PDB file of C-alpha atoms and ligand atoms in Angstrom:
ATOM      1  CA  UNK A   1     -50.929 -61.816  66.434  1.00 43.00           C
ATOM      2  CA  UNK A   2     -52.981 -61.688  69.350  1.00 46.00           C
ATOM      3  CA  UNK A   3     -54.284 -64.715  71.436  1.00 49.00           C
ATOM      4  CA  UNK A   4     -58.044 -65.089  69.546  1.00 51.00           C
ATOM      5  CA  UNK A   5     -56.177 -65.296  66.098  1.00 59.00           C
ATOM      6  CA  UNK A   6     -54.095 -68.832  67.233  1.00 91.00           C
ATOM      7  CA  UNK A   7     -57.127 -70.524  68.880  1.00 97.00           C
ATOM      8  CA  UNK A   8     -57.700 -72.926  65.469  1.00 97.00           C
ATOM      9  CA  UNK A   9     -61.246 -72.210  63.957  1.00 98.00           C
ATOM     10  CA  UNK A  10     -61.349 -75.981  62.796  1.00 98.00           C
ATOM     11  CA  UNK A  11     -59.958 -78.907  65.039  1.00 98.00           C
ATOM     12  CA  UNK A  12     -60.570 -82.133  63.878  1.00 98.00           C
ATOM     13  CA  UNK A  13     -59.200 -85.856  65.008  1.00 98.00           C
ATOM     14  CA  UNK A  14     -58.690 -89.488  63.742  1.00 98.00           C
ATOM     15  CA  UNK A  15     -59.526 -91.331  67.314  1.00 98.00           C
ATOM     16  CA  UNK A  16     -56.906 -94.345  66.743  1.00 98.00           C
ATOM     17  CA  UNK A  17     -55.898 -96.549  69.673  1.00 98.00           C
ATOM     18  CA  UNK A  18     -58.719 -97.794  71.470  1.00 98.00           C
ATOM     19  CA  UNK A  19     -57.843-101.819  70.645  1.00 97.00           C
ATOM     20  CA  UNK A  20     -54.578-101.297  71.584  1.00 98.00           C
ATOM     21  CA  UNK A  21     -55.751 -99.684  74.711  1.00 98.00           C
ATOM     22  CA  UNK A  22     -58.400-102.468  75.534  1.00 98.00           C
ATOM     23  CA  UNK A  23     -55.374-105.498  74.912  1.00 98.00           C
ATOM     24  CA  UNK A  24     -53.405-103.414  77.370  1.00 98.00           C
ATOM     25  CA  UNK A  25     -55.002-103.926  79.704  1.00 98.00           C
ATOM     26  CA  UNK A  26     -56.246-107.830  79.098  1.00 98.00           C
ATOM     27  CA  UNK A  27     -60.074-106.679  78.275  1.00 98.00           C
ATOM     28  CA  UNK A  28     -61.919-107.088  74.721  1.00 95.00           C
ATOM     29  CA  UNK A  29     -61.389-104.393  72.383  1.00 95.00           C
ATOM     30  CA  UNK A  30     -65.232-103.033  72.627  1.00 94.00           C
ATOM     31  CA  UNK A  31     -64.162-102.089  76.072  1.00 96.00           C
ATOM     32  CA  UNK A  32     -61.232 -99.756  74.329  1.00 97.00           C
ATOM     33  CA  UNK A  33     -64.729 -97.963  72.303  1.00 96.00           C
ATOM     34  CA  UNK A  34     -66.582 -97.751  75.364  1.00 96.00           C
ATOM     35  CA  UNK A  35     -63.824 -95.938  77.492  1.00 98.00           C
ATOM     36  CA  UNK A  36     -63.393 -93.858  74.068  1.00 98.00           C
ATOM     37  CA  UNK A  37     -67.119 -92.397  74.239  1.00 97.00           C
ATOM     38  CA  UNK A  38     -65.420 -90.628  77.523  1.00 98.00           C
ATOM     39  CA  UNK A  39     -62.811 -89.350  75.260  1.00 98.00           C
ATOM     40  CA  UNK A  40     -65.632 -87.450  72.758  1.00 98.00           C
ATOM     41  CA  UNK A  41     -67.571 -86.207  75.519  1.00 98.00           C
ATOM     42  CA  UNK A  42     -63.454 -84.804  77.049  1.00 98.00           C
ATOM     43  CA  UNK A  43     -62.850 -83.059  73.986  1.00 98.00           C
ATOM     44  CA  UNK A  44     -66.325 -81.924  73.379  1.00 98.00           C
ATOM     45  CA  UNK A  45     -66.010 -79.867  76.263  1.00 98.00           C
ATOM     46  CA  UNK A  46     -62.701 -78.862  75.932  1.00 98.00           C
ATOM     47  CA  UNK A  47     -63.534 -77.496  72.331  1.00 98.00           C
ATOM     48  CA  UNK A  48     -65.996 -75.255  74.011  1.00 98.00           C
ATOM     49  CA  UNK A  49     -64.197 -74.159  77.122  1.00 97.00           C
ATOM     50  CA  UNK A  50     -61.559 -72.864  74.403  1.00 98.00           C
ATOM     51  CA  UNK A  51     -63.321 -71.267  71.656  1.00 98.00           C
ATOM     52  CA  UNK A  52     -63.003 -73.639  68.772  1.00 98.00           C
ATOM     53  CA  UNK A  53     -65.950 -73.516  66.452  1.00 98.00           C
ATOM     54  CA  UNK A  54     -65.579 -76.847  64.677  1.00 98.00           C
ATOM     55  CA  UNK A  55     -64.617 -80.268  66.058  1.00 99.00           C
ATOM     56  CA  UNK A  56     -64.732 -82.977  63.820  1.00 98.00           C
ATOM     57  CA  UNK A  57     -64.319 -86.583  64.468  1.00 98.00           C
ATOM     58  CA  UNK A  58     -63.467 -89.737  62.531  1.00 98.00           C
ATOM     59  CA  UNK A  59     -65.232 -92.357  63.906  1.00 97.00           C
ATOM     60  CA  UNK A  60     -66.216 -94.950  61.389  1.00 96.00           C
ATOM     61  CA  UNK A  61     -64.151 -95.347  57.702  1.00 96.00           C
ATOM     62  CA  UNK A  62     -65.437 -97.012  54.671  1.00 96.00           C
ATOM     63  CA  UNK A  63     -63.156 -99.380  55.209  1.00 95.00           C
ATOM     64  CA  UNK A  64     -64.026-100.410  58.721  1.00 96.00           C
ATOM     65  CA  UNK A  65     -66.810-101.802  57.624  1.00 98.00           C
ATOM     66  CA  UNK A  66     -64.238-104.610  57.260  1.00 97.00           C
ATOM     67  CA  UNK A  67     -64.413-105.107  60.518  1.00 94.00           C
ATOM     68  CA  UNK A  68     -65.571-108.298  62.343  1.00 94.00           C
ATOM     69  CA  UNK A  69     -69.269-107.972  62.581  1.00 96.00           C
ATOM     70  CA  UNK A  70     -69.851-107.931  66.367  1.00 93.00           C
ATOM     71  CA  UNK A  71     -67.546-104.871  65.864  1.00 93.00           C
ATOM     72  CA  UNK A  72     -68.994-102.710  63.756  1.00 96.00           C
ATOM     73  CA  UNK A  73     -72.566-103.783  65.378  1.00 95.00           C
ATOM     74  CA  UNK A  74     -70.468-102.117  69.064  1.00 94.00           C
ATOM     75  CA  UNK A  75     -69.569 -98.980  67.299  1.00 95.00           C
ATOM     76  CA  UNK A  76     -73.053 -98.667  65.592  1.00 97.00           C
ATOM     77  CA  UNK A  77     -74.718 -99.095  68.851  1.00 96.00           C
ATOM     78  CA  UNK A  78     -72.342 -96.693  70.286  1.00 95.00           C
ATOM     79  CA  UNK A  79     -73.190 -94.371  68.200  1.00 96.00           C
ATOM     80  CA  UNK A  80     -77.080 -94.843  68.850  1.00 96.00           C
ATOM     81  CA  UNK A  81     -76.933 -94.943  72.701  1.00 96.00           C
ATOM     82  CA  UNK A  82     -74.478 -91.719  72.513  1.00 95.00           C
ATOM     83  CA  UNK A  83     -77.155 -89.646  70.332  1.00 94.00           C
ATOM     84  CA  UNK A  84     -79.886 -90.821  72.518  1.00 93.00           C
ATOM     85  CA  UNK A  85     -77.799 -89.824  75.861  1.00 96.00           C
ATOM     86  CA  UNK A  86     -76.038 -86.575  74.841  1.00 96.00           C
ATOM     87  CA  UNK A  87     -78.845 -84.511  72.379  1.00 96.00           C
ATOM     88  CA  UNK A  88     -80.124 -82.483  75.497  1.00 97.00           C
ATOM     89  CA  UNK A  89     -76.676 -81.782  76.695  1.00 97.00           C
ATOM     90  CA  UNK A  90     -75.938 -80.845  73.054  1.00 98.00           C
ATOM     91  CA  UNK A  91     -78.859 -78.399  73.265  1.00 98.00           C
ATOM     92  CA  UNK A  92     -77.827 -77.174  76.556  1.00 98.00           C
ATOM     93  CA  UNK A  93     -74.758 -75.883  75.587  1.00 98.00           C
ATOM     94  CA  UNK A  94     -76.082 -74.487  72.048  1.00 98.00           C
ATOM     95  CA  UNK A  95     -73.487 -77.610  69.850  1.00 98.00           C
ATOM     96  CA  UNK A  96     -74.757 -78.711  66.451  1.00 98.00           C
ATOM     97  CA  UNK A  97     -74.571 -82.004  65.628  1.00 98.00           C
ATOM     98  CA  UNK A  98     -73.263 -82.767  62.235  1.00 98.00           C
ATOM     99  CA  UNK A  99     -73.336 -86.260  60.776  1.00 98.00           C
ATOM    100  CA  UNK A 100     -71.536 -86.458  57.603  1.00 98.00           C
ATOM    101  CA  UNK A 101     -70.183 -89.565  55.526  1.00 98.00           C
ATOM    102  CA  UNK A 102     -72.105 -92.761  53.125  1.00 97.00           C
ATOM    103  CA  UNK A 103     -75.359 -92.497  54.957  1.00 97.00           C
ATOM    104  CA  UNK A 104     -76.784 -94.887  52.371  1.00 97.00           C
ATOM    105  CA  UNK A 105     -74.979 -97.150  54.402  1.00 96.00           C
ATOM    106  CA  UNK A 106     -75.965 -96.806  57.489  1.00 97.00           C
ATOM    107  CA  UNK A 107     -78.994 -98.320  58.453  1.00 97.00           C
ATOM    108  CA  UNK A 108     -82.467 -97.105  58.647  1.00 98.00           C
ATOM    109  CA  UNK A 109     -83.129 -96.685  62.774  1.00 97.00           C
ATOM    110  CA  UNK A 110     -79.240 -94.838  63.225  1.00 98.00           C
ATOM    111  CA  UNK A 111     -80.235 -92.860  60.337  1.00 98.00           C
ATOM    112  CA  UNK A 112     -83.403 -91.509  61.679  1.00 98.00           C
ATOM    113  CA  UNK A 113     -82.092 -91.054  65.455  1.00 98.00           C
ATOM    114  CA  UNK A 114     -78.718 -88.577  63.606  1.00 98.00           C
ATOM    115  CA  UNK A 115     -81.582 -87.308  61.904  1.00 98.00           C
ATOM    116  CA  UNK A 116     -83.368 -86.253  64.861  1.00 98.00           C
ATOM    117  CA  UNK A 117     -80.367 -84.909  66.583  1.00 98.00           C
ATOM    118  CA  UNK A 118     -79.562 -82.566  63.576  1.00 98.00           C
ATOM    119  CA  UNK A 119     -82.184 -81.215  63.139  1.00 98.00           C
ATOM    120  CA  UNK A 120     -82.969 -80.279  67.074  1.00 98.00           C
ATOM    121  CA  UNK A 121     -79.560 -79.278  67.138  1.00 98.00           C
ATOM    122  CA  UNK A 122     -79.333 -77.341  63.752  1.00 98.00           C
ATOM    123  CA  UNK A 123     -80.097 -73.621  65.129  1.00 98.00           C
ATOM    124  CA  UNK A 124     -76.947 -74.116  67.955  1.00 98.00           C
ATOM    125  CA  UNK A 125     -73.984 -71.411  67.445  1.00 98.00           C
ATOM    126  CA  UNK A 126     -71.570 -72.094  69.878  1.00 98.00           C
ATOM    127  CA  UNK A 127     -69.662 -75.226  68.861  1.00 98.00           C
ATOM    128  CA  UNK A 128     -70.590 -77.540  65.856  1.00 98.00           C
ATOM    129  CA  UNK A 129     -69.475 -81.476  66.512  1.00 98.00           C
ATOM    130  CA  UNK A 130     -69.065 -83.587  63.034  1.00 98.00           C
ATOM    131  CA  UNK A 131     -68.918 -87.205  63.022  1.00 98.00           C
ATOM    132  CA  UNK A 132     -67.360 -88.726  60.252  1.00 98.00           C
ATOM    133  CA  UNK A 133     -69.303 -92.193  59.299  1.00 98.00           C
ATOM    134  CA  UNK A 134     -68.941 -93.946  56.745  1.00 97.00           C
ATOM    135  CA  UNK A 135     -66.344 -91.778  55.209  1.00 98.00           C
ATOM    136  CA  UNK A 136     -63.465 -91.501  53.540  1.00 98.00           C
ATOM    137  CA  UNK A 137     -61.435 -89.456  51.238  1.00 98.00           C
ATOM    138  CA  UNK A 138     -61.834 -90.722  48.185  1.00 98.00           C
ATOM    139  CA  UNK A 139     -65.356 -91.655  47.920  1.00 98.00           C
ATOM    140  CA  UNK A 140     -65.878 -87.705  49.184  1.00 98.00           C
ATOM    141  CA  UNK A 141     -64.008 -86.286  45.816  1.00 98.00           C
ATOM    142  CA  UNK A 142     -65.713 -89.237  43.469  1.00 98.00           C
ATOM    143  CA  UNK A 143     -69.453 -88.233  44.669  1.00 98.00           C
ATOM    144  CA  UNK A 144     -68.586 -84.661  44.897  1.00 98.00           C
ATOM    145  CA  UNK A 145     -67.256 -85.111  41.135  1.00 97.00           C
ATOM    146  CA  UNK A 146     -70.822 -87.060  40.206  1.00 97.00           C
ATOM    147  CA  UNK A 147     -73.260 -84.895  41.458  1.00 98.00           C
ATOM    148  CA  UNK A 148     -70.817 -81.719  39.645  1.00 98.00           C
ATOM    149  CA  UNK A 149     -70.752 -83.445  36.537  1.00 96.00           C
ATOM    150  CA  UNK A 150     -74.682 -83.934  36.548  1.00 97.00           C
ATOM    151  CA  UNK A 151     -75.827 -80.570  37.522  1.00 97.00           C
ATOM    152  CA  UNK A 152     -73.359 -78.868  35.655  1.00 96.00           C
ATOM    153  CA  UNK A 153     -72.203 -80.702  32.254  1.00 94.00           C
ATOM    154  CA  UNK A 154     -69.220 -80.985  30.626  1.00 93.00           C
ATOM    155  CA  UNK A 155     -67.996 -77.652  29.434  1.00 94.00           C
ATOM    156  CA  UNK A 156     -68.604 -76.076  33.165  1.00 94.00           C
ATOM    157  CA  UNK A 157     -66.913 -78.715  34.845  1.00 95.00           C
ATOM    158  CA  UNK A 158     -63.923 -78.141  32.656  1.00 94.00           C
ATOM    159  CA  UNK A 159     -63.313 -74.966  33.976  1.00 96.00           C
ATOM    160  CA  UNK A 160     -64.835 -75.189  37.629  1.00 97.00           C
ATOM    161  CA  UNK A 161     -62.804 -73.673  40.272  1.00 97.00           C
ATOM    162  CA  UNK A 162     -61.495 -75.501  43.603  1.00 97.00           C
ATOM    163  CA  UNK A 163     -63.643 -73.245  45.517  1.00 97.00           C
ATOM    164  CA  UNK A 164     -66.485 -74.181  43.382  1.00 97.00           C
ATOM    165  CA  UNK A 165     -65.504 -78.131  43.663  1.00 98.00           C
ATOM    166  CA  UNK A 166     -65.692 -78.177  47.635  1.00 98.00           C
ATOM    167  CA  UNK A 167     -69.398 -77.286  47.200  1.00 98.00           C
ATOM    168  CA  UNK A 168     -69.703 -80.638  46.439  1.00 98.00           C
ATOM    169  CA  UNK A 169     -67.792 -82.396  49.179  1.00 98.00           C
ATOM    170  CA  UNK A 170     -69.800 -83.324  51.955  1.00 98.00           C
ATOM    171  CA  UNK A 171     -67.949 -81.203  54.636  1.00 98.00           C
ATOM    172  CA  UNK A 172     -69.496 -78.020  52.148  1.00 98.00           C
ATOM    173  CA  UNK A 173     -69.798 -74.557  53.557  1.00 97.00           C
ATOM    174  CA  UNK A 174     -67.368 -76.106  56.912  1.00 98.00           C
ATOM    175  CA  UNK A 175     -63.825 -74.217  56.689  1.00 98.00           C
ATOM    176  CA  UNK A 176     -61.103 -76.940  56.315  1.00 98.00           C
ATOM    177  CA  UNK A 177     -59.745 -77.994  59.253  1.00 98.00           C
ATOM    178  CA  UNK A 178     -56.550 -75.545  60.737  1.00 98.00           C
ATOM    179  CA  UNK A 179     -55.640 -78.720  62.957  1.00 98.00           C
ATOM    180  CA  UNK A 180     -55.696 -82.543  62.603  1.00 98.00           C
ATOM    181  CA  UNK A 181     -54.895 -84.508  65.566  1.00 98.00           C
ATOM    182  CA  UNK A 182     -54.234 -88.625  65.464  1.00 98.00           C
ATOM    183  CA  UNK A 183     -53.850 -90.238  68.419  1.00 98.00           C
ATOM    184  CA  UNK A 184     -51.941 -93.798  69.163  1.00 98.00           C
ATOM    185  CA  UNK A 185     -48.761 -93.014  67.027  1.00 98.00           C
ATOM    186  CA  UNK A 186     -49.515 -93.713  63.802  1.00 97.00           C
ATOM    187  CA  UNK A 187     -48.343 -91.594  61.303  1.00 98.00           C
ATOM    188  CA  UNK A 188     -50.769 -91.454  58.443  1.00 97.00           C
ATOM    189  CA  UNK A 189     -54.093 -89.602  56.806  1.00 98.00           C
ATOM    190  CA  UNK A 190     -56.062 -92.893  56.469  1.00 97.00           C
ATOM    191  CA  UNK A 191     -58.261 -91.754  53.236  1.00 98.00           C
ATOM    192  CA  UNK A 192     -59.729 -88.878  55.443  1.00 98.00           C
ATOM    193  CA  UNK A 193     -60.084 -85.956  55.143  1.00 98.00           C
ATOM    194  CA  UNK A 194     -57.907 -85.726  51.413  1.00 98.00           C
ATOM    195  CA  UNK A 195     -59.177 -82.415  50.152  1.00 98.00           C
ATOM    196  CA  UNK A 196     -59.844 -80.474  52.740  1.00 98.00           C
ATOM    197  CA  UNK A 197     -56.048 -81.097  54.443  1.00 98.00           C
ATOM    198  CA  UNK A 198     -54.482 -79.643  51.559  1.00 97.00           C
ATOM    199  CA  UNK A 199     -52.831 -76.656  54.459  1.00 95.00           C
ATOM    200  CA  UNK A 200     -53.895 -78.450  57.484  1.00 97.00           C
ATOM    201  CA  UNK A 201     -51.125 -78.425  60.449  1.00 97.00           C
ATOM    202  CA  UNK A 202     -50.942 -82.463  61.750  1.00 98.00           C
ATOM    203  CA  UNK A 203     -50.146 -83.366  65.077  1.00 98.00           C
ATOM    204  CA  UNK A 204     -49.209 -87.350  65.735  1.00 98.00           C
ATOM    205  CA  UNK A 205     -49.246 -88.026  69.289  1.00 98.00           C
ATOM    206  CA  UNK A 206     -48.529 -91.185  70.871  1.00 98.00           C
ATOM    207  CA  UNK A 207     -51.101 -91.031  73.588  1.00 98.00           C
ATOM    208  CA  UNK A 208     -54.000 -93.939  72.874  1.00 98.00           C
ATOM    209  CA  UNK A 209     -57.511 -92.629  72.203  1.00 98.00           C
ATOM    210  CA  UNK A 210     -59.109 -93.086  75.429  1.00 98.00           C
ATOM    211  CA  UNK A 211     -56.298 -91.488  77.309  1.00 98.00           C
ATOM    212  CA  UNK A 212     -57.143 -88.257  75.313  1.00 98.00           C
ATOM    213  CA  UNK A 213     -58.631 -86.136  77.564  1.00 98.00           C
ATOM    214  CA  UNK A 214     -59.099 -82.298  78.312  1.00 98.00           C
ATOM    215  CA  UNK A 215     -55.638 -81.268  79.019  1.00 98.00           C
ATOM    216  CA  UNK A 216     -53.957 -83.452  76.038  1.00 98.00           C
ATOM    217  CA  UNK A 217     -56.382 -81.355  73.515  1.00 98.00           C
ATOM    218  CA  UNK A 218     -55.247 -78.115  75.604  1.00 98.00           C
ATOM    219  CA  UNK A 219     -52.154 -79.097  74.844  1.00 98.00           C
ATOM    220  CA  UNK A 220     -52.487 -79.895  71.185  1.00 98.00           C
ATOM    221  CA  UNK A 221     -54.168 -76.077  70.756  1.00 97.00           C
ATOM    222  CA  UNK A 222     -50.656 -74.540  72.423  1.00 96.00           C
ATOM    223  CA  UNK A 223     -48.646 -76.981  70.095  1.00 96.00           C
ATOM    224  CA  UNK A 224     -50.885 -75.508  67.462  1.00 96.00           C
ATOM    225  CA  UNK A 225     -50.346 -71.870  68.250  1.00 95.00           C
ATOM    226  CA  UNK A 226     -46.351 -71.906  68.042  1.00 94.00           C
ATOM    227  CA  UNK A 227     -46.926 -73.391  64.254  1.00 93.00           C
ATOM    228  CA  UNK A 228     -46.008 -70.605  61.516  1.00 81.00           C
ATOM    229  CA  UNK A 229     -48.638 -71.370  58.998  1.00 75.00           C
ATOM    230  CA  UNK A 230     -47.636 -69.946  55.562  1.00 79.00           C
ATOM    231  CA  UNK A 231     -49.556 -71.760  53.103  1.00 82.00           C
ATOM    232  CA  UNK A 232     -46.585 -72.534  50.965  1.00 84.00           C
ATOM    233  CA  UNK A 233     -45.877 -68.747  50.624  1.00 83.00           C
ATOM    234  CA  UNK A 234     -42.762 -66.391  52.286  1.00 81.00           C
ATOM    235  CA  UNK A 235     -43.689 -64.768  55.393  1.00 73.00           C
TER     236      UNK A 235
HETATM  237  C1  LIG B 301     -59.937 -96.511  66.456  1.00 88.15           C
HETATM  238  O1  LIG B 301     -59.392 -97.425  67.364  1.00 88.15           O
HETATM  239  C2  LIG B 301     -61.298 -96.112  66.829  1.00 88.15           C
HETATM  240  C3  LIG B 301     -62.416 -96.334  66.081  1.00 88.15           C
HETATM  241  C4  LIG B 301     -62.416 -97.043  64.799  1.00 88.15           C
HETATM  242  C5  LIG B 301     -63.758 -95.913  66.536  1.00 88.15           C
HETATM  243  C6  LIG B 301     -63.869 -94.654  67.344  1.00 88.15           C
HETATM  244  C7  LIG B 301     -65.201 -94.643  67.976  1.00 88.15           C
HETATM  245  C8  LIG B 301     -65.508 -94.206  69.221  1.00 88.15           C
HETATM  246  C9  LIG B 301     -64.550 -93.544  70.109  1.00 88.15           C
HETATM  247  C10 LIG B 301     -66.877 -94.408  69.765  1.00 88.15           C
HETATM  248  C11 LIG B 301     -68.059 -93.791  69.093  1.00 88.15           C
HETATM  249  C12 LIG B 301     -67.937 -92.409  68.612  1.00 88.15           C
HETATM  250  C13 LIG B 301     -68.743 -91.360  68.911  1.00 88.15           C
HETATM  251  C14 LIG B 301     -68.563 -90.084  68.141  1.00 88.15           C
HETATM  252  C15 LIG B 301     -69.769 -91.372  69.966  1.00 88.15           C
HETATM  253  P1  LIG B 301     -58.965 -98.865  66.831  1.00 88.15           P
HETATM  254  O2  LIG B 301     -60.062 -99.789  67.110  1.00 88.15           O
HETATM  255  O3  LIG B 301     -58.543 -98.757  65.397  1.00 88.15           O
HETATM  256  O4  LIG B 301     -57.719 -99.147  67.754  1.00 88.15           O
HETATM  257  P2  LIG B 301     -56.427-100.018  67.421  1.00 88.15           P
HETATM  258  O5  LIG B 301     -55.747 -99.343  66.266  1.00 88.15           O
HETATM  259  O6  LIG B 301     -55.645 -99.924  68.689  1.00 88.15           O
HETATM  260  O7  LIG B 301     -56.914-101.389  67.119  1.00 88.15           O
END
């Protein structure tokens, strides 16, 4: 296999740490998001220097909006202030901005400014950037299985394929991820990315979110390219 074939097509990451990262260092755990901003732009960059097509992001869960308030108002805001200061760099450097999760719950200004950013973005080749928001797993599969049900009735949806099913999911026509990164040494999936994982290679690391820089996700890809990927086959 030459070099090309082991770059993975599909990275994508579950940013964990960034509290713990914040109380190490005495400061409030906003602080920990902040520095973590410098983490996306890191492996934004790094994605593109090395080929990847596809870098997803989890940023936000269903379940963080369980969160303390002032929290989830940070990340929001974070969110808002990073579309408004990185579209023209996105368009510089041809990257599509993908926004993909329970946008029903996000609220009507952030809505219209990922809008925005898709669609300027949506003609850019090079590298496409998906932010998880809102998301998780298992409310993916139960809407995918709604809409299914009502556009095709009862006797289709008995026999509809997988491939057929992911049309559905919100992450349709994106190519599973080859590669899922957590950071912060956890060890678990988190109601992510459930379908689409079914032959993913995971990679735990115990560095904290906004120590994750260039070289760490350089170093993930090489970890990634000694993996012998056999989709529960016999090579
Ligand atoms: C996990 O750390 C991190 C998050 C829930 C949010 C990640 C968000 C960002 C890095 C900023 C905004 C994102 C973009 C795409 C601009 P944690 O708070 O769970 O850390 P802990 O486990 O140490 O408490």
């Amino acid at each position: 296999m030459d070099n090309t074939e082991r770059i993975p097509v599909h990275v994508s990451i579950i940013m964990d740490g960034n509290g713990r990262w914040a109380k190490a260092r005495g400061k409030e755990r906003v602080a920990g998001h902040m520095e973590g901003v410098g983490s996306v732009r890191a492996v934004v960059e790094a994605a593109c220097e090395t080929g990847v097509k596809y870098l997803s992001l989890y940023a936000f869960s269903e379940e963080n909006w369980g969160r303390p308030a002032a929290e989830v108002d940070t990340l929001m805001s974070l969110m808002m202030k990073s579309i408004r200061e990185e579209c023209a760099t996105f368009l510089k450097n041809d990257i599509r901005f993908v926004v993909l999760g329970n946008r029903a719950r996000l609220s009507d200004k952030l809505n219209a400014a990922i809008d925005g950013m898709m669609d300027q973005t949506a003609h850019c080749k090079r590298l496409t950037v998906i932010v998880f928001l809102s998301y998780s797993g298992k409310w993916d599969i139960l809407q995918a299985a709604a809409k299914a049900s009502a556009e095709l009735g009862p006797e289709a949806m008995a026999t509809l394929s997988e491939e057929d099913f992911s049309k559905y999911l919100v992450t349709a026509g994106i190519p599973d991820p080859d590669l899922l990164i957590r950071t912060s040494g956890e060890q678990r999936i988190s109601n992510y990315l459930l379908w689409q994982c079914a032959y993913t290679e995971f990679l735990f690391t115990d560095v904290l979110w906004p120590d994750f820089r260039k070289e760490e996700f350089k170093a993930a890809l090489a970890e990634y390219a000694r993996r012998d990927r056999r989709y529960g086959k016999v090579k």
